[in-house]
Amino acid sequence: MDVNTRRLRYFVAVAEELHFSRAAARLFVAQQALSKQIRELEAELGVTLLNRTTRRVELTEDGEHFLEVARGVLEAWDDGLRRVRLASRAGQRVLRLGFVVGAALELTRPILAEFARRHPDVELRLQEAALSDPSCGLADGSSDLAILRPPLSLAGVQRLPLFVEPVVACLGSSHRLAGRSMISPTELLDEPLTVGGGHDAAWRGFWSLSAFRTEGHPPRIVETSSPTEEAELVASGVATALTGAAMARYLVRPGLVYVPVEPHPGSEVSLAWREDAPSEVVSLFVQAAKDVRDAERDLVRGIEHPVVVNSP
């Protein structure tokens, strides 16, 4: 028997919510796919974990026992991965920096340069994260620290905010809202929105406007695996994307239009690291980043208050 961790995580979500629709929304997967995974898990185990009726879902006695097992397995698996990776680099002067697409924008280069100047003996390894991992390697321990965009569901993470970037809607040039100078978040609630394939509920909820939704108004998610794929989906009119305002500077191409979204709290870009993995080199990098952020006030101001030109 080979039960994968994804099915265990799916089962735990259903067991905690006792509602397939809520669990599917929490995991950002289709309810039909979630039900199929649970049925296959029950078939592999040879037991019934859930009693389902049209009105309610409840754990069987076997399900109660297996919930404890699943939680223990997932906790041990995640902890084991972190411990192995920590042990493999013990005593090394190596710093693995994960980052989202765009990293810290124009602030990236001066931060990296200042750290290299201060600590030439530390090997800095840069690791761009896929859209499927908004924690940029912090969740599985493959990064020591990361430049990322909160919020994250991952617990035990400390962060140093670098700036807050305005959010814009990336639209196809023929979209009904493409000629606007500004869009309200509520005007996008019925739009199919692109979201990366990760399972972090807080991160996915932010980019699908969950803070602006009412119950019974779920998001229409279009899964994407890369910024290039996202741009193609938007340009072809299949979906709309919410993104940081810097994309209007970095991804200019025919068929795409960027319109500011207001009111919106904006997208924070932070330097983040795990509390349970203290490291001297992490502290050194955090200090260098803080000093650069505080010194480069004009640069930060330009990022936080850009001029977005809408030119369909």
Tab-separated table of C-alpha atoms in Angstrom:
chain	number	residue	atom	x	y	z
A	1	MET	CA	0.000	0.000	0.000
A	2	ASP	CA	1.349	3.427	-0.977
A	3	VAL	CA	-0.866	6.250	0.288
A	4	ASN	CA	0.555	9.603	-0.815
A	5	THR	CA	0.698	12.671	1.396
A	6	ARG	CA	-1.650	14.650	-0.862
A	7	ARG	CA	-4.502	12.240	-0.135
A	8	LEU	CA	-3.730	12.446	3.561
A	9	ARG	CA	-3.906	16.250	3.436
A	10	TYR	CA	-7.175	16.076	1.500
A	11	PHE	CA	-8.672	13.697	4.054
A	12	VAL	CA	-7.613	15.870	6.996
A	13	ALA	CA	-9.245	18.915	5.383
A	14	VAL	CA	-12.550	17.061	4.858
A	15	ALA	CA	-12.404	15.583	8.375
A	16	GLU	CA	-11.881	19.017	9.909
A	17	GLU	CA	-14.532	20.783	7.818
A	18	LEU	CA	-17.047	17.873	7.673
A	19	HIS	CA	-18.206	19.453	4.448
A	20	PHE	CA	-16.864	18.643	0.989
A	21	SER	CA	-17.607	22.075	-0.509
A	22	ARG	CA	-15.852	23.936	2.306
A	23	ALA	CA	-12.894	21.532	2.219
A	24	ALA	CA	-12.601	21.925	-1.570
A	25	ALA	CA	-12.641	25.726	-1.219
A	26	ARG	CA	-10.001	25.517	1.535
A	27	LEU	CA	-7.781	23.365	-0.681
A	28	PHE	CA	-8.667	25.243	-3.882
A	29	VAL	CA	-9.537	22.051	-5.729
A	30	ALA	CA	-12.711	20.985	-7.485
A	31	GLN	CA	-15.195	19.214	-5.211
A	32	GLN	CA	-15.485	16.337	-7.681
A	33	ALA	CA	-11.707	15.800	-7.654
A	34	LEU	CA	-11.646	15.911	-3.856
A	35	SER	CA	-14.428	13.341	-3.573
A	36	LYS	CA	-12.590	11.065	-6.004
A	37	GLN	CA	-9.369	11.269	-3.940
A	38	ILE	CA	-11.228	10.386	-0.736
A	39	ARG	CA	-12.960	7.423	-2.394
A	40	GLU	CA	-9.627	6.150	-3.696
A	41	LEU	CA	-8.082	6.563	-0.243
A	42	GLU	CA	-10.893	4.505	1.305
A	43	ALA	CA	-10.438	1.861	-1.373
A	44	GLU	CA	-6.695	1.635	-0.690
A	45	LEU	CA	-7.251	1.331	3.049
A	46	GLY	CA	-10.202	-1.029	2.703
A	47	VAL	CA	-12.299	0.927	5.239
A	48	THR	CA	-15.009	3.585	5.211
A	49	LEU	CA	-13.686	6.807	6.670
A	50	LEU	CA	-16.725	9.041	6.153
A	51	ASN	CA	-20.470	8.606	6.217
A	52	ARG	CA	-22.007	10.861	3.578
A	53	THR	CA	-25.619	11.910	3.190
A	54	THR	CA	-27.168	14.719	1.195
A	55	ARG	CA	-27.247	16.825	4.353
A	56	ARG	CA	-24.121	15.990	6.316
A	57	VAL	CA	-20.704	14.379	6.399
A	58	GLU	CA	-19.440	12.648	9.519
A	59	LEU	CA	-16.423	10.569	10.470
A	60	THR	CA	-16.857	6.850	11.059
A	61	GLU	CA	-15.104	5.239	14.001
A	62	ASP	CA	-12.363	4.132	11.581
A	63	GLY	CA	-12.235	7.681	10.262
A	64	GLU	CA	-11.686	9.085	13.770
A	65	HIS	CA	-8.751	6.725	14.311
A	66	PHE	CA	-7.282	7.398	10.877
A	67	LEU	CA	-7.503	11.165	11.365
A	68	GLU	CA	-5.068	10.886	14.281
A	69	VAL	CA	-2.786	8.704	12.173
A	70	ALA	CA	-2.907	11.066	9.180
A	71	ARG	CA	-2.120	14.121	11.277
A	72	GLY	CA	0.794	12.323	12.901
A	73	VAL	CA	2.183	11.120	9.574
A	74	LEU	CA	1.985	14.585	7.990
A	75	GLU	CA	3.576	16.253	11.000
A	76	ALA	CA	6.385	13.689	11.102
A	77	TRP	CA	6.935	13.927	7.335
A	78	ASP	CA	7.170	17.722	7.317
A	79	ASP	CA	9.406	17.767	10.396
A	80	GLY	CA	11.615	15.027	8.984
A	81	LEU	CA	12.202	16.903	5.746
A	82	ARG	CA	13.228	20.033	7.630
A	83	ARG	CA	15.595	18.116	9.924
A	84	VAL	CA	17.315	16.276	7.078
A	85	ARG	CA	17.881	19.495	5.169
A	86	LEU	CA	19.133	21.329	8.231
A	87	ALA	CA	21.571	18.533	9.057
A	88	SER	CA	22.879	18.383	5.495
A	89	ARG	CA	24.104	21.940	5.641
A	90	ALA	CA	25.255	22.135	9.280
A	91	GLY	CA	28.444	24.167	9.558
A	92	GLN	CA	28.356	25.349	5.952
A	93	ARG	CA	28.616	29.029	5.058
A	94	VAL	CA	25.895	28.673	2.452
A	95	LEU	CA	22.681	30.656	2.239
A	96	ARG	CA	19.812	29.428	0.066
A	97	LEU	CA	17.523	32.284	-0.900
A	98	GLY	CA	14.190	31.388	-2.424
A	99	PHE	CA	12.200	34.049	-4.216
A	100	VAL	CA	8.977	34.652	-6.101
A	101	VAL	CA	8.938	35.908	-9.670
A	102	GLY	CA	10.313	39.452	-9.607
A	103	ALA	CA	11.826	38.976	-6.134
A	104	ALA	CA	12.102	42.397	-4.445
A	105	LEU	CA	11.873	44.233	-7.790
A	106	GLU	CA	14.348	47.133	-8.096
A	107	LEU	CA	15.407	46.593	-4.479
A	108	THR	CA	16.777	43.118	-5.245
A	109	ARG	CA	20.082	44.119	-6.803
A	110	PRO	CA	21.225	46.533	-4.063
A	111	ILE	CA	20.309	44.008	-1.336
A	112	LEU	CA	22.294	41.204	-2.974
A	113	ALA	CA	25.215	43.517	-3.703
A	114	GLU	CA	25.374	44.808	-0.132
A	115	PHE	CA	25.263	41.309	1.351
A	116	ALA	CA	28.044	40.144	-0.978
A	117	ARG	CA	30.128	43.177	-0.043
A	118	ARG	CA	29.718	42.570	3.690
A	119	HIS	CA	30.078	38.778	3.649
A	120	PRO	CA	32.168	37.589	0.688
A	121	ASP	CA	32.825	34.283	2.501
A	122	VAL	CA	29.138	33.230	2.313
A	123	GLU	CA	27.991	31.376	-0.797
A	124	LEU	CA	24.587	32.704	-1.823
A	125	ARG	CA	22.432	30.279	-3.799
A	126	LEU	CA	19.405	31.817	-5.511
A	127	GLN	CA	16.355	29.632	-6.102
A	128	GLU	CA	13.347	30.960	-8.026
A	129	ALA	CA	10.195	29.265	-6.775
A	130	ALA	CA	7.459	27.879	-8.982
A	131	LEU	CA	3.960	29.335	-8.678
A	132	SER	CA	3.008	26.121	-6.885
A	133	ASP	CA	5.123	27.105	-3.856
A	134	PRO	CA	4.343	30.599	-2.542
A	135	SER	CA	6.523	29.847	0.516
A	136	CYS	CA	9.535	29.738	-1.852
A	137	GLY	CA	11.022	26.682	-0.163
A	138	LEU	CA	10.334	27.595	3.469
A	139	ALA	CA	7.550	25.013	3.810
A	140	ASP	CA	9.743	22.036	2.902
A	141	GLY	CA	13.061	23.438	4.136
A	142	SER	CA	14.670	23.757	0.711
A	143	SER	CA	15.326	27.465	1.368
A	144	ASP	CA	16.881	29.148	4.388
A	145	LEU	CA	14.996	32.365	3.797
A	146	ALA	CA	12.860	33.793	1.037
A	147	ILE	CA	11.668	36.918	-0.689
A	148	LEU	CA	7.947	36.289	-0.927
A	149	ARG	CA	4.484	37.812	-0.878
A	150	PRO	CA	2.316	37.179	2.213
A	151	PRO	CA	-0.159	36.083	3.376
A	152	LEU	CA	0.805	32.456	3.942
A	153	SER	CA	-0.891	29.746	5.979
A	154	LEU	CA	2.542	28.449	7.032
A	155	ALA	CA	3.010	28.894	10.792
A	156	GLY	CA	6.228	29.801	12.584
A	157	VAL	CA	7.503	32.274	10.003
A	158	GLN	CA	9.088	35.615	10.794
A	159	ARG	CA	9.336	38.323	8.182
A	160	LEU	CA	10.866	41.693	7.427
A	161	PRO	CA	8.494	43.762	5.240
A	162	LEU	CA	10.350	45.479	2.413
A	163	PHE	CA	7.499	47.377	0.747
A	164	VAL	CA	3.813	47.178	-0.188
A	165	GLU	CA	3.121	47.235	-3.905
A	166	PRO	CA	-0.213	48.335	-5.410
A	167	VAL	CA	-2.273	45.609	-7.064
A	168	VAL	CA	-3.456	45.869	-10.653
A	169	ALA	CA	-5.753	43.820	-12.843
A	170	CYS	CA	-4.109	42.342	-15.909
A	171	LEU	CA	-6.751	42.155	-18.631
A	172	GLY	CA	-6.985	41.195	-22.248
A	173	SER	CA	-7.090	44.315	-24.425
A	174	SER	CA	-10.633	43.425	-25.578
A	175	HIS	CA	-11.937	42.935	-22.023
A	176	ARG	CA	-15.030	44.976	-21.060
A	177	LEU	CA	-13.034	46.760	-18.312
A	178	ALA	CA	-9.864	47.327	-20.323
A	179	GLY	CA	-10.577	50.992	-21.016
A	180	ARG	CA	-11.099	51.912	-17.370
A	181	SER	CA	-8.668	54.027	-15.335
A	182	MET	CA	-9.509	52.107	-12.150
A	183	ILE	CA	-11.424	48.962	-11.162
A	184	SER	CA	-13.109	48.084	-7.869
A	185	PRO	CA	-12.360	44.598	-6.450
A	186	THR	CA	-16.078	43.840	-6.416
A	187	GLU	CA	-16.204	44.292	-10.186
A	188	LEU	CA	-13.836	41.333	-10.546
A	189	LEU	CA	-15.653	38.846	-8.300
A	190	ASP	CA	-17.381	37.102	-11.218
A	191	GLU	CA	-14.262	37.058	-13.361
A	192	PRO	CA	-12.273	33.832	-13.867
A	193	LEU	CA	-9.046	34.646	-11.982
A	194	THR	CA	-5.671	33.022	-12.535
A	195	VAL	CA	-4.065	31.493	-9.450
A	196	GLY	CA	-0.934	29.356	-9.137
A	197	GLY	CA	-1.308	25.683	-8.387
A	198	GLY	CA	-0.202	25.713	-4.749
A	199	HIS	CA	-2.400	24.646	-1.839
A	200	ASP	CA	-1.708	27.531	0.542
A	201	ALA	CA	-5.233	28.739	1.337
A	202	ALA	CA	-4.239	32.170	2.664
A	203	TRP	CA	-2.100	32.977	-0.375
A	204	ARG	CA	-4.663	31.718	-2.876
A	205	GLY	CA	-7.461	33.489	-1.043
A	206	PHE	CA	-5.627	36.810	-1.257
A	207	TRP	CA	-5.154	36.594	-5.030
A	208	SER	CA	-8.733	35.413	-5.594
A	209	LEU	CA	-10.185	38.337	-3.587
A	210	SER	CA	-11.619	36.235	-0.745
A	211	ALA	CA	-11.664	39.305	1.543
A	212	PHE	CA	-14.230	40.927	-0.754
A	213	ARG	CA	-16.489	37.893	-1.217
A	214	THR	CA	-19.686	36.966	0.579
A	215	GLU	CA	-20.790	33.420	1.397
A	216	GLY	CA	-22.138	31.653	-1.630
A	217	HIS	CA	-19.969	33.677	-4.005
A	218	PRO	CA	-16.962	31.382	-4.563
A	219	PRO	CA	-14.092	32.332	-6.861
A	220	ARG	CA	-13.774	31.052	-10.419
A	221	ILE	CA	-10.192	29.812	-10.457
A	222	VAL	CA	-8.100	29.208	-13.565
A	223	GLU	CA	-4.993	27.262	-12.544
A	224	THR	CA	-1.670	28.464	-13.953
A	225	SER	CA	1.810	27.011	-13.674
A	226	SER	CA	3.963	29.933	-14.876
A	227	PRO	CA	3.813	33.689	-15.563
A	228	THR	CA	4.123	32.974	-19.296
A	229	GLU	CA	1.100	30.691	-19.218
A	230	GLU	CA	-0.799	33.283	-17.177
A	231	ALA	CA	-0.065	36.008	-19.736
A	232	GLU	CA	-1.298	33.799	-22.586
A	233	LEU	CA	-4.537	32.993	-20.751
A	234	VAL	CA	-5.193	36.665	-20.093
A	235	ALA	CA	-4.291	37.871	-23.590
A	236	SER	CA	-6.596	35.274	-25.118
A	237	GLY	CA	-9.513	36.380	-22.929
A	238	VAL	CA	-9.763	33.122	-20.969
A	239	ALA	CA	-9.021	34.727	-17.597
A	240	THR	CA	-8.118	37.847	-15.663
A	241	ALA	CA	-5.066	38.120	-13.396
A	242	LEU	CA	-4.428	40.107	-10.249
A	243	THR	CA	-0.780	41.036	-9.923
A	244	GLY	CA	1.651	43.584	-8.549
A	245	ALA	CA	1.889	46.910	-10.359
A	246	ALA	CA	5.486	46.182	-11.405
A	247	MET	CA	4.181	43.753	-14.025
A	248	ALA	CA	3.055	46.783	-16.019
A	249	ARG	CA	6.750	47.677	-16.274
A	250	TYR	CA	8.240	44.200	-16.677
A	251	LEU	CA	5.689	42.405	-18.876
A	252	VAL	CA	4.646	44.703	-21.705
A	253	ARG	CA	3.216	42.885	-24.689
A	254	PRO	CA	0.408	43.240	-27.232
A	255	GLY	CA	-2.934	42.072	-25.925
A	256	LEU	CA	-2.342	42.930	-22.240
A	257	VAL	CA	-3.696	45.921	-20.317
A	258	TYR	CA	-3.044	46.841	-16.662
A	259	VAL	CA	-5.620	48.728	-14.607
A	260	PRO	CA	-5.201	49.733	-10.916
A	261	VAL	CA	-7.508	47.959	-8.438
A	262	GLU	CA	-8.815	50.181	-5.635
A	263	PRO	CA	-9.595	50.054	-2.809
A	264	HIS	CA	-7.125	47.256	-2.133
A	265	PRO	CA	-4.532	46.798	0.659
A	266	GLY	CA	-1.764	46.028	-1.826
A	267	SER	CA	0.722	43.189	-2.015
A	268	GLU	CA	3.446	43.124	0.629
A	269	VAL	CA	6.878	41.873	-0.375
A	270	SER	CA	8.836	40.555	2.576
A	271	LEU	CA	11.978	38.734	3.536
A	272	ALA	CA	10.863	35.658	5.503
A	273	TRP	CA	12.501	32.841	7.468
A	274	ARG	CA	11.442	30.048	9.803
A	275	GLU	CA	11.587	30.569	13.558
A	276	ASP	CA	12.630	26.947	14.132
A	277	ALA	CA	15.715	27.168	11.884
A	278	PRO	CA	17.914	29.889	13.396
A	279	SER	CA	21.062	30.650	11.438
A	280	GLU	CA	23.845	33.193	11.683
A	281	VAL	CA	23.925	33.742	7.915
A	282	VAL	CA	20.153	34.291	7.832
A	283	SER	CA	20.516	37.004	10.477
A	284	LEU	CA	23.338	38.597	8.504
A	285	PHE	CA	21.249	38.719	5.340
A	286	VAL	CA	18.214	40.112	7.163
A	287	GLN	CA	20.318	42.924	8.600
A	288	ALA	CA	21.794	43.783	5.217
A	289	ALA	CA	18.316	43.825	3.634
A	290	LYS	CA	16.941	46.046	6.397
A	291	ASP	CA	19.796	48.517	6.025
A	292	VAL	CA	19.359	48.706	2.246
A	293	ARG	CA	15.585	49.117	2.544
A	294	ASP	CA	16.002	51.999	4.992
A	295	ALA	CA	18.716	53.666	2.902
A	296	GLU	CA	16.917	53.367	-0.444
A	297	ARG	CA	13.845	55.384	0.472
A	298	ASP	CA	13.411	56.929	-2.970
A	299	LEU	CA	13.582	53.505	-4.599
A	300	VAL	CA	10.984	52.096	-2.220
A	301	ARG	CA	8.748	55.137	-2.743
A	302	GLY	CA	8.883	54.601	-6.501
A	303	ILE	CA	7.820	50.962	-6.093
A	304	GLU	CA	4.974	51.800	-3.727
A	305	HIS	CA	3.674	54.717	-5.819
A	306	PRO	CA	4.217	53.798	-9.479
A	307	VAL	CA	2.565	55.392	-12.468
A	308	VAL	CA	0.497	52.724	-14.224
A	309	VAL	CA	-0.264	53.719	-17.808
A	310	ASN	CA	-3.277	51.979	-19.303
A	311	SER	CA	-2.631	51.639	-23.004
A	312	PRO	CA	-4.784	48.971	-24.635
